[in-house]
Short mmCIF file of C-alpha atoms and ligand atoms in Angstrom, two decimals:
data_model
loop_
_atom_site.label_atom_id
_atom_site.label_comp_id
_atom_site.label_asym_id
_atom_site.label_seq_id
_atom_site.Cartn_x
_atom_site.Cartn_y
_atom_site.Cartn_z
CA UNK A 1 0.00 0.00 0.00
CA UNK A 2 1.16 3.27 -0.57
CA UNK A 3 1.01 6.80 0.81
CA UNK A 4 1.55 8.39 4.20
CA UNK A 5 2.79 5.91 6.56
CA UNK A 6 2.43 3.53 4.17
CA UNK A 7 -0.69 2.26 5.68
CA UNK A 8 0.06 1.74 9.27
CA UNK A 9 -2.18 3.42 11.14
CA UNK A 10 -1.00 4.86 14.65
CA UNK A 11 -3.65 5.62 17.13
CA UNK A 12 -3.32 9.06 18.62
CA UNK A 13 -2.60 7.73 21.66
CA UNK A 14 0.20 5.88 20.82
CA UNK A 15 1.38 8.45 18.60
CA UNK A 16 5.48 9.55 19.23
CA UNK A 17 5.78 6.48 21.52
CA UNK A 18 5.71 3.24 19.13
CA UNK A 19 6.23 2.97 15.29
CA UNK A 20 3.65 1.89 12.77
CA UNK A 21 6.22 -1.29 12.05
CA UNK A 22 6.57 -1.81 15.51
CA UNK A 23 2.51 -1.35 16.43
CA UNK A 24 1.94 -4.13 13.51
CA UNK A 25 4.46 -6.53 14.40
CA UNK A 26 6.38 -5.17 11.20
CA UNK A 27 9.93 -4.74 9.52
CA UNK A 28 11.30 -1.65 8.08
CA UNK A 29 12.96 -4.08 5.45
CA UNK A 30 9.21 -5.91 4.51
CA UNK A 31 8.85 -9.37 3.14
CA UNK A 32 12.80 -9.40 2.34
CA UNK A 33 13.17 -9.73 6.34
CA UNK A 34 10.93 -12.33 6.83
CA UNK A 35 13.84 -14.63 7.96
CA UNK A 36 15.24 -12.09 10.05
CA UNK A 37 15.54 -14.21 13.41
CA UNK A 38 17.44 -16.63 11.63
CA UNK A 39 19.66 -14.43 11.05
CA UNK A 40 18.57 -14.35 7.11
CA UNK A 41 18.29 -11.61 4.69
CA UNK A 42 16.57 -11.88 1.43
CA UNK A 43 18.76 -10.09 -1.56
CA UNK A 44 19.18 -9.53 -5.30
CA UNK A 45 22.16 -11.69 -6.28
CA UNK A 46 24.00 -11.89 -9.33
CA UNK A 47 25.42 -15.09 -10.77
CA UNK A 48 29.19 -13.21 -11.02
CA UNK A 49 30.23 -15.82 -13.03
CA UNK A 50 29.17 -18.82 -15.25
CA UNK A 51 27.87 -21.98 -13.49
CA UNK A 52 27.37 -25.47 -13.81
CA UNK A 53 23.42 -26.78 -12.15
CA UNK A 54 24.36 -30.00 -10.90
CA UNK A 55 20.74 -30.73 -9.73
CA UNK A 56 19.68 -30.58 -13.36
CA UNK A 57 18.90 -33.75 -15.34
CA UNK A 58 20.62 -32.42 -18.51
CA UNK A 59 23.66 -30.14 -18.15
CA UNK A 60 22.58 -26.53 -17.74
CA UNK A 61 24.75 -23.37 -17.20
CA UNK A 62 23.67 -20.27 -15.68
CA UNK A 63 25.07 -17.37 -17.34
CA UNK A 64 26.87 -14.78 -15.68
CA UNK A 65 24.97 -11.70 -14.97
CA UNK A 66 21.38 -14.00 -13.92
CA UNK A 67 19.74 -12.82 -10.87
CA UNK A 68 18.18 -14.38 -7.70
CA UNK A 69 16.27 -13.50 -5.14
CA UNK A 70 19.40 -15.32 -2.51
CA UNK A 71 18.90 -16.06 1.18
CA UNK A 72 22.21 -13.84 2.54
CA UNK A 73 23.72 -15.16 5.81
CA UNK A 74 26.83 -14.73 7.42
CA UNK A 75 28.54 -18.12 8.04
CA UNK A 76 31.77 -17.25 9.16
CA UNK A 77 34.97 -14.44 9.87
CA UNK A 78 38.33 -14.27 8.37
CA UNK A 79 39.98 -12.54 10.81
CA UNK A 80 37.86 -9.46 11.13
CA UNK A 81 35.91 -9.92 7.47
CA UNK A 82 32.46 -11.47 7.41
CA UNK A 83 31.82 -14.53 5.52
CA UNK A 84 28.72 -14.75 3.58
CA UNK A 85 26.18 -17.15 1.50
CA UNK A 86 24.00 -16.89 -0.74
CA UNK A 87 21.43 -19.24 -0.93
CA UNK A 88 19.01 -19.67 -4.04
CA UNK A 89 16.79 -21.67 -6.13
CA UNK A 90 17.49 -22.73 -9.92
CA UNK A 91 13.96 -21.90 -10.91
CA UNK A 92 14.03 -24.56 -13.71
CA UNK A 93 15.22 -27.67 -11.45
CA UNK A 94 14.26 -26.12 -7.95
CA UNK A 95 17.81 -27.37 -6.54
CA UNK A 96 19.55 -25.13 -4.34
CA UNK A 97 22.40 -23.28 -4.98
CA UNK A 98 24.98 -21.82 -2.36
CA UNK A 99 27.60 -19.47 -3.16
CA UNK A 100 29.83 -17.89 -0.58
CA UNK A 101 32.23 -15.06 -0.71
CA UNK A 102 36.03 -16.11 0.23
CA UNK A 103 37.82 -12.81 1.48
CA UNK A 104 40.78 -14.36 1.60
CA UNK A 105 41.37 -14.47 -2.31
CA UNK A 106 39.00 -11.96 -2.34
CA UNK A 107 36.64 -14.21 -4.31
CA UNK A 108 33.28 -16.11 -4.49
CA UNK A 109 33.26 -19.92 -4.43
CA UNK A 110 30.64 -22.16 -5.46
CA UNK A 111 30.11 -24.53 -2.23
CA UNK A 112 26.58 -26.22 -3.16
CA UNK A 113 24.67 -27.44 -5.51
CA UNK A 114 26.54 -26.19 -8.58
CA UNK A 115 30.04 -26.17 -10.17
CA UNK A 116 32.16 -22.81 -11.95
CA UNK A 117 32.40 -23.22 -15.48
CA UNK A 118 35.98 -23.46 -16.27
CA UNK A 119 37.31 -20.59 -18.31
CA UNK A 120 40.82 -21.46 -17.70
CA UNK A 121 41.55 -17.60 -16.23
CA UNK A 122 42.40 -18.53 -12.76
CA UNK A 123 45.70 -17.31 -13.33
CA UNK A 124 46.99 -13.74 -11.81
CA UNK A 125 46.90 -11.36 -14.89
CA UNK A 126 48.86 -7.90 -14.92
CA UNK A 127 46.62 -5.43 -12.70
CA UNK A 128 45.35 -8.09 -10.36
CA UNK A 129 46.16 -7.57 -6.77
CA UNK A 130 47.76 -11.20 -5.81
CA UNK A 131 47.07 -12.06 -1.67
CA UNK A 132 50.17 -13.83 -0.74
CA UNK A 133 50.33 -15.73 2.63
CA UNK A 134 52.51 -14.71 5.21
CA UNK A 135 55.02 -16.85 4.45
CA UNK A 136 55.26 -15.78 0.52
CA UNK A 137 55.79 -12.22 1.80
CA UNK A 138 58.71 -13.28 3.85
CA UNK A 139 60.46 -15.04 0.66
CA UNK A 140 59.60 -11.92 -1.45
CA UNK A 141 61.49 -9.52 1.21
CA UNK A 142 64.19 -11.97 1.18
CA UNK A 143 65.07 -11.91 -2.61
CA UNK A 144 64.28 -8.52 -2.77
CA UNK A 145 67.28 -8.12 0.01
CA UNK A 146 69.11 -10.25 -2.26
CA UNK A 147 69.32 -8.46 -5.14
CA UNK A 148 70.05 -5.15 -3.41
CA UNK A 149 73.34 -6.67 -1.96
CA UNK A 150 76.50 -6.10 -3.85
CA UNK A 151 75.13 -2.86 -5.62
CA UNK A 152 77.89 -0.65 -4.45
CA UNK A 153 78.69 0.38 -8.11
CA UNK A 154 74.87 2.00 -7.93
CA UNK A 155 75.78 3.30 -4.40
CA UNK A 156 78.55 5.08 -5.83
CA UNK A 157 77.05 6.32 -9.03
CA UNK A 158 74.26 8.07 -6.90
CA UNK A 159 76.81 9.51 -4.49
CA UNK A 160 78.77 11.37 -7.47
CA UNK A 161 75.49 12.25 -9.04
CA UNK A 162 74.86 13.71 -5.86
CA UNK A 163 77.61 15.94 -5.77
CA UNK A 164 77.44 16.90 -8.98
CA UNK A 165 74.19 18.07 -8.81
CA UNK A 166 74.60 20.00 -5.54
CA UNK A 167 77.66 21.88 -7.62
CA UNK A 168 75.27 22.29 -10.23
CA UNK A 169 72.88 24.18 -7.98
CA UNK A 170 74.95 26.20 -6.38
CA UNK A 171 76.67 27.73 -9.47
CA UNK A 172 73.28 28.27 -10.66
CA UNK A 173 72.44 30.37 -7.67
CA UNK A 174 75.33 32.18 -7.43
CA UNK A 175 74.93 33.50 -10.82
CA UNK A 176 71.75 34.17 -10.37
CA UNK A 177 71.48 35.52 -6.70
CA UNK A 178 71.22 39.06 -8.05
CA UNK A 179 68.68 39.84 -11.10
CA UNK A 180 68.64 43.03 -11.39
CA UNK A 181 72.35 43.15 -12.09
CA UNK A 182 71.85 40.47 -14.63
CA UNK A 183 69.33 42.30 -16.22
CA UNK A 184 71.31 45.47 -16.25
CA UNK A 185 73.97 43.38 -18.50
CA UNK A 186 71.66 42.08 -20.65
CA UNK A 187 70.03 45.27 -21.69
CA UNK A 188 73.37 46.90 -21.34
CA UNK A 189 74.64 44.64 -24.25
CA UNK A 190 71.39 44.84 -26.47
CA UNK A 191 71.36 49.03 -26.20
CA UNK A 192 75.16 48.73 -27.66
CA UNK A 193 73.94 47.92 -31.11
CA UNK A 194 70.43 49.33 -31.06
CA UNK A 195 71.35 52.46 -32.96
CA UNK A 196 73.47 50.49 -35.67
CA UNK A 197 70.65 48.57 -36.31
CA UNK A 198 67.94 51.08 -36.39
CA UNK A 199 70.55 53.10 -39.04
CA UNK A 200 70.67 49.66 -41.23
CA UNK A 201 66.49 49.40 -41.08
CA UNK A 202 66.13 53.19 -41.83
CA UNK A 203 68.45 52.73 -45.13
CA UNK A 204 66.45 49.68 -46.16
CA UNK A 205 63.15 51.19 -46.03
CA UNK A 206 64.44 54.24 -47.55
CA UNK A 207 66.03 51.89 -50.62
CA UNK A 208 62.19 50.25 -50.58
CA UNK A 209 60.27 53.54 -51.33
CA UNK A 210 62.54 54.97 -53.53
CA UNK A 211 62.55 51.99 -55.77
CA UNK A 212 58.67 50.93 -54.98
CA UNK A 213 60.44 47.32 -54.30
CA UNK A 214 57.76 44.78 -53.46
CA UNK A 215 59.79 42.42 -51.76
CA UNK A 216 62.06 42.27 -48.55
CA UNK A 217 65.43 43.45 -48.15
CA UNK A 218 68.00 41.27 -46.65
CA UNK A 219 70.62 42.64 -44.73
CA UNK A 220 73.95 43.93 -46.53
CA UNK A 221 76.27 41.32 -46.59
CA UNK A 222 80.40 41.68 -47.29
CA UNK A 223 80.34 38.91 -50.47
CA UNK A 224 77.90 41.07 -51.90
CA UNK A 225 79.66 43.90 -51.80
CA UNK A 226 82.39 41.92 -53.09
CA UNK A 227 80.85 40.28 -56.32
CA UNK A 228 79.15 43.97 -56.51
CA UNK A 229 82.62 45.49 -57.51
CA UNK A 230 83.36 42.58 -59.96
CA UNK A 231 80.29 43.83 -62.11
CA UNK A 232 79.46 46.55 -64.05
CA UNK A 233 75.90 48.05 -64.54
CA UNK A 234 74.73 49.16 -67.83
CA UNK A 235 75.47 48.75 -71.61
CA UNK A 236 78.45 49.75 -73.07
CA UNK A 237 78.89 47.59 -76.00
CA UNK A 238 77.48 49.16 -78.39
CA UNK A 239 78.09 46.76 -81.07
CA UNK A 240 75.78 43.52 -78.76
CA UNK A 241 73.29 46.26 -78.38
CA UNK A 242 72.65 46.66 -81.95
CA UNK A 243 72.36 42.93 -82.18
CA UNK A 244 70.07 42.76 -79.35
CA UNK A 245 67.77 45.27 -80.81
CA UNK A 246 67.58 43.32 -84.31
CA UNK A 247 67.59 39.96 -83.10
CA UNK A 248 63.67 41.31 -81.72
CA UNK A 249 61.00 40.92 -83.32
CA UNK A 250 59.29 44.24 -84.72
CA UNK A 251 56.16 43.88 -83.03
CA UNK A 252 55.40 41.96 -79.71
CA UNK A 253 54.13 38.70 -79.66
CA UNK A 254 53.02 37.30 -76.11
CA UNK A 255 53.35 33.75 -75.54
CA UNK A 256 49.81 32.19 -76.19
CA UNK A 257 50.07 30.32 -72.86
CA UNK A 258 51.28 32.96 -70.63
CA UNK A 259 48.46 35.22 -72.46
CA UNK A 260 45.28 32.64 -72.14
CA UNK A 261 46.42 32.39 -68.51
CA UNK A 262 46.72 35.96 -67.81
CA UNK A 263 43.36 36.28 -69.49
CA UNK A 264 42.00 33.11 -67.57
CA UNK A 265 43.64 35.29 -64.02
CA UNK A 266 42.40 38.20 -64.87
CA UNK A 267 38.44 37.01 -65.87
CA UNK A 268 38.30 35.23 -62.13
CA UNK A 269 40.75 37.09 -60.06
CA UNK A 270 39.96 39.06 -57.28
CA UNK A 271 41.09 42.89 -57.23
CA UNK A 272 43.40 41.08 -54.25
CA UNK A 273 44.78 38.53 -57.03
CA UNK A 274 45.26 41.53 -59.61
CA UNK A 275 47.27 43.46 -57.41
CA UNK A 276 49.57 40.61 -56.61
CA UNK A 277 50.01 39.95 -60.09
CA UNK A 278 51.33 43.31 -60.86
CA UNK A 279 53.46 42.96 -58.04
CA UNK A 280 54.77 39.67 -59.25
CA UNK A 281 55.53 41.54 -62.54
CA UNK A 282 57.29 44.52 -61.12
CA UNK A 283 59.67 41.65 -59.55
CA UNK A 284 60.33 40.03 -62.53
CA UNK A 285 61.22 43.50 -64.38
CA UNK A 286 63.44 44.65 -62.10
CA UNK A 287 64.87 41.10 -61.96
CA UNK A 288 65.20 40.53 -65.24
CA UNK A 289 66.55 44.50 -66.12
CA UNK A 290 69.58 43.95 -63.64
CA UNK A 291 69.99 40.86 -65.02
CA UNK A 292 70.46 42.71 -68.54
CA UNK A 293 72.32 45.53 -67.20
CA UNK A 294 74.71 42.96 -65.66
CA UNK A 295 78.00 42.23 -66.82
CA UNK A 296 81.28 41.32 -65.02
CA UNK A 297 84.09 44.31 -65.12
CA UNK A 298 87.30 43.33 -66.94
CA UNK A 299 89.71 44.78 -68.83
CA UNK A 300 88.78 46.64 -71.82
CA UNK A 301 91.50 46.04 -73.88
CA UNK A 302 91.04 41.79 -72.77
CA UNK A 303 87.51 42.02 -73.81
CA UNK A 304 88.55 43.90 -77.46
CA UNK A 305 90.51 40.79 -77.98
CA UNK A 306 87.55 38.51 -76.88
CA UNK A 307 85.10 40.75 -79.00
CA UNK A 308 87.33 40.33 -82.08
CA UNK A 309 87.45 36.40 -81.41
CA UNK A 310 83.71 36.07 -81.12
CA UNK A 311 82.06 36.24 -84.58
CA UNK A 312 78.72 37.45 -83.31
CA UNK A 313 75.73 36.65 -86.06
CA UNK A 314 73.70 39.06 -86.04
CA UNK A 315 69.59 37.72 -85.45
CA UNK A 316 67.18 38.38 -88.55
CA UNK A 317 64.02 40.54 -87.45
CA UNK A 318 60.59 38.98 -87.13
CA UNK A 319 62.03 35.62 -86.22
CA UNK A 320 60.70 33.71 -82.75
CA UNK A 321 60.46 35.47 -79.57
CA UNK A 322 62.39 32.38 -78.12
CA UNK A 323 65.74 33.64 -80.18
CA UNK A 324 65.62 36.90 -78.50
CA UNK A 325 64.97 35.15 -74.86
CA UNK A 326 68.16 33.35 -75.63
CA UNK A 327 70.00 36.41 -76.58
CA UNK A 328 68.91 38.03 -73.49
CA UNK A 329 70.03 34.66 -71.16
CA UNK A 330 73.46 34.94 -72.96
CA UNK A 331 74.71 37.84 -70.61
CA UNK A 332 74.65 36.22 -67.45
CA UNK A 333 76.30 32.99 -69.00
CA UNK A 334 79.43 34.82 -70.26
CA UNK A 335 79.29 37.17 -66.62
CA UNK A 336 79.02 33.61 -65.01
CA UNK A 337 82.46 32.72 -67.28
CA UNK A 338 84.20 35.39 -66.66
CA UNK A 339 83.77 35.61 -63.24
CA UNK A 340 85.97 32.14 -62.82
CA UNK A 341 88.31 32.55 -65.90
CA UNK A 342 91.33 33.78 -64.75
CA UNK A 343 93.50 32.87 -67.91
CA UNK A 344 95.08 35.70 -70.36
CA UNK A 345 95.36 35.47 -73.64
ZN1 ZN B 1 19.22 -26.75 -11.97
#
């Protein structure tokens, strides 16, 4: 019955002296205590592992996880830990079946009635706490023992590392018992070359906007200056000149592919896209217009000689563009030769 009390009615009179339970002759626990004075409590147990009926005509297993209502009584202590069974009925043979916890392997063990399937997993896997007996415990300590002796080599080893480490610390400390000096020093040292190197950035962005370069400027280095003086910067033979301006064709041809690309760029591009593209293109100009103006310095009357050796052919107007890209290539293969040829002739 449910509801207020759950249906035991206390008289007024009785009221704050007895309990309904008590007034009825009832437990707090119900039905489930019904064996109470027997020391018997009625629970829901689960099979924790497969077993064996042995009441059963036919072989029948009762798989893990099945539940009973079990009779729970304590049978006995190991040392202060209660031992329990669990008494209950297989339903489909009515043979009883008692199972009692072993605290001593920290277990339950099948005692009546019934027999543990076998699943040949008895043994003490990796994770499992193993209870040893007293006696296991005293050989463990024992080898244990043994294989500490003769370590002195270890002994030794941790001694030095000791040391070493206590040398360690201290050093560290006593470099670094005063930060404020150390940070004096540090920013003493960085403030030395602050104003060289804000003069070197100044001169680079300066070079940037007068040009309208681009790209980024590395910093000067001395093998550039070095090649720099090997080279000279704009055309002087007149006579390659000439030939440069015939060997082009009269009127500009674009290369289909570059053109149907640009054209393909420029119908999907972005403004974004566009603007990197020109940027791209100013690159390649000024890249390509050093690379023209670039020839290594030698001696003029050494490269009369040359000149005379050289029979230059002059290029016909109107022939491929790809004659006049090789023309324009040639300079930096001869600067590239000259550069390394030291012979006179
Ligand atoms: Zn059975």
């Amino acid at each position: 019955m449910q509801g207020f009390n759950m249906g035991r009615y206390v008289p007024p009179d009785q009221e704050g002296l007895m309990s309904g339970n008590q007034l009825h002759g009832k437990h707090a626990l119900g039905a489930r205590a019904n064996k109470i004075s027997q020391g018997i409590l009625t629970v829901r147990f689960e099979m924790p592992f497969p077993i064996w009926c042995t009441h059963c005509p036919k072989p029948t297993i009762i798989g893990q996880g099945v539940r009973f209502n079990a009779e729970k009584k304590k049978v006995g202590n190991y040392f202060s830990s209660a031992i329990y069974s669990f008494r209950m009925k297989h339903t489909a043979c009515g043979g009883w079946i008692e199972i009692r916890t072993d605290p001593k392997n920290t277990a339950y063990v099948v005692t009546e009635g019934a027999r543990k399937r076998d699943l040949g997993e008895d043994k003490v896997e990796e994770g499992d706490i193993k209870i040893m007996t007293k006696e296991e415990r005293e050989a463990m300590r024992n080898n244990a023992f043994a294989s500490l002796e003769g370590k002195i080599e270890d002994k030794q080893r941790l001694e030095y590392s000791k040391k070493r480490l206590e040398e360690l610390q201290d050093l560290s400390e006593q470099m670094w018992d005063d930060p404020y000096e150390q940070n004096k020093r540090l920013r003493r040292s960085f403030r030395e070359g602050r104003k060289q190197r804000e003069k070197e950035a100044g001169v680079t962005v300066a070079l940037q906007d007068k040009m309208s370069l681009g790209l980024d400027l590395l910093p000067e280095h001395e093998d550039d200056a070095r090649r720099a003086a090997l080279i000279d910067y704009g055309e002087v033979d007149a006579e390659r000149v000439t030939d440069k301006a015939i060997s082009k064709p009269l009127f500009k041809i674009e290369e289909p592919a570059l053109k149907s690309r640009s054209k393909l760029k420029a119908s999907k591009a972005s403004r974004a896209l566009k603007a990197e593209e020109l940027a791209r293109k100013k690159k390649e100009n000024i890249a390509s217009e050093i690379r023209g103006n670039t020839r290594a310095a030698m001696d003029p009357f050494l490269a009369d000689s040359r000149a005379a050796k050289s029979d230059s052919k002059p290029f016909l107007a109107g022939v491929k563009r790809k004659q006049s890209q090789l023309e324009e290539d040639a300079p930096i293969t001869t600067a590239g030769v000259n550069l390394v040829d030291y012979d006179s002739d």
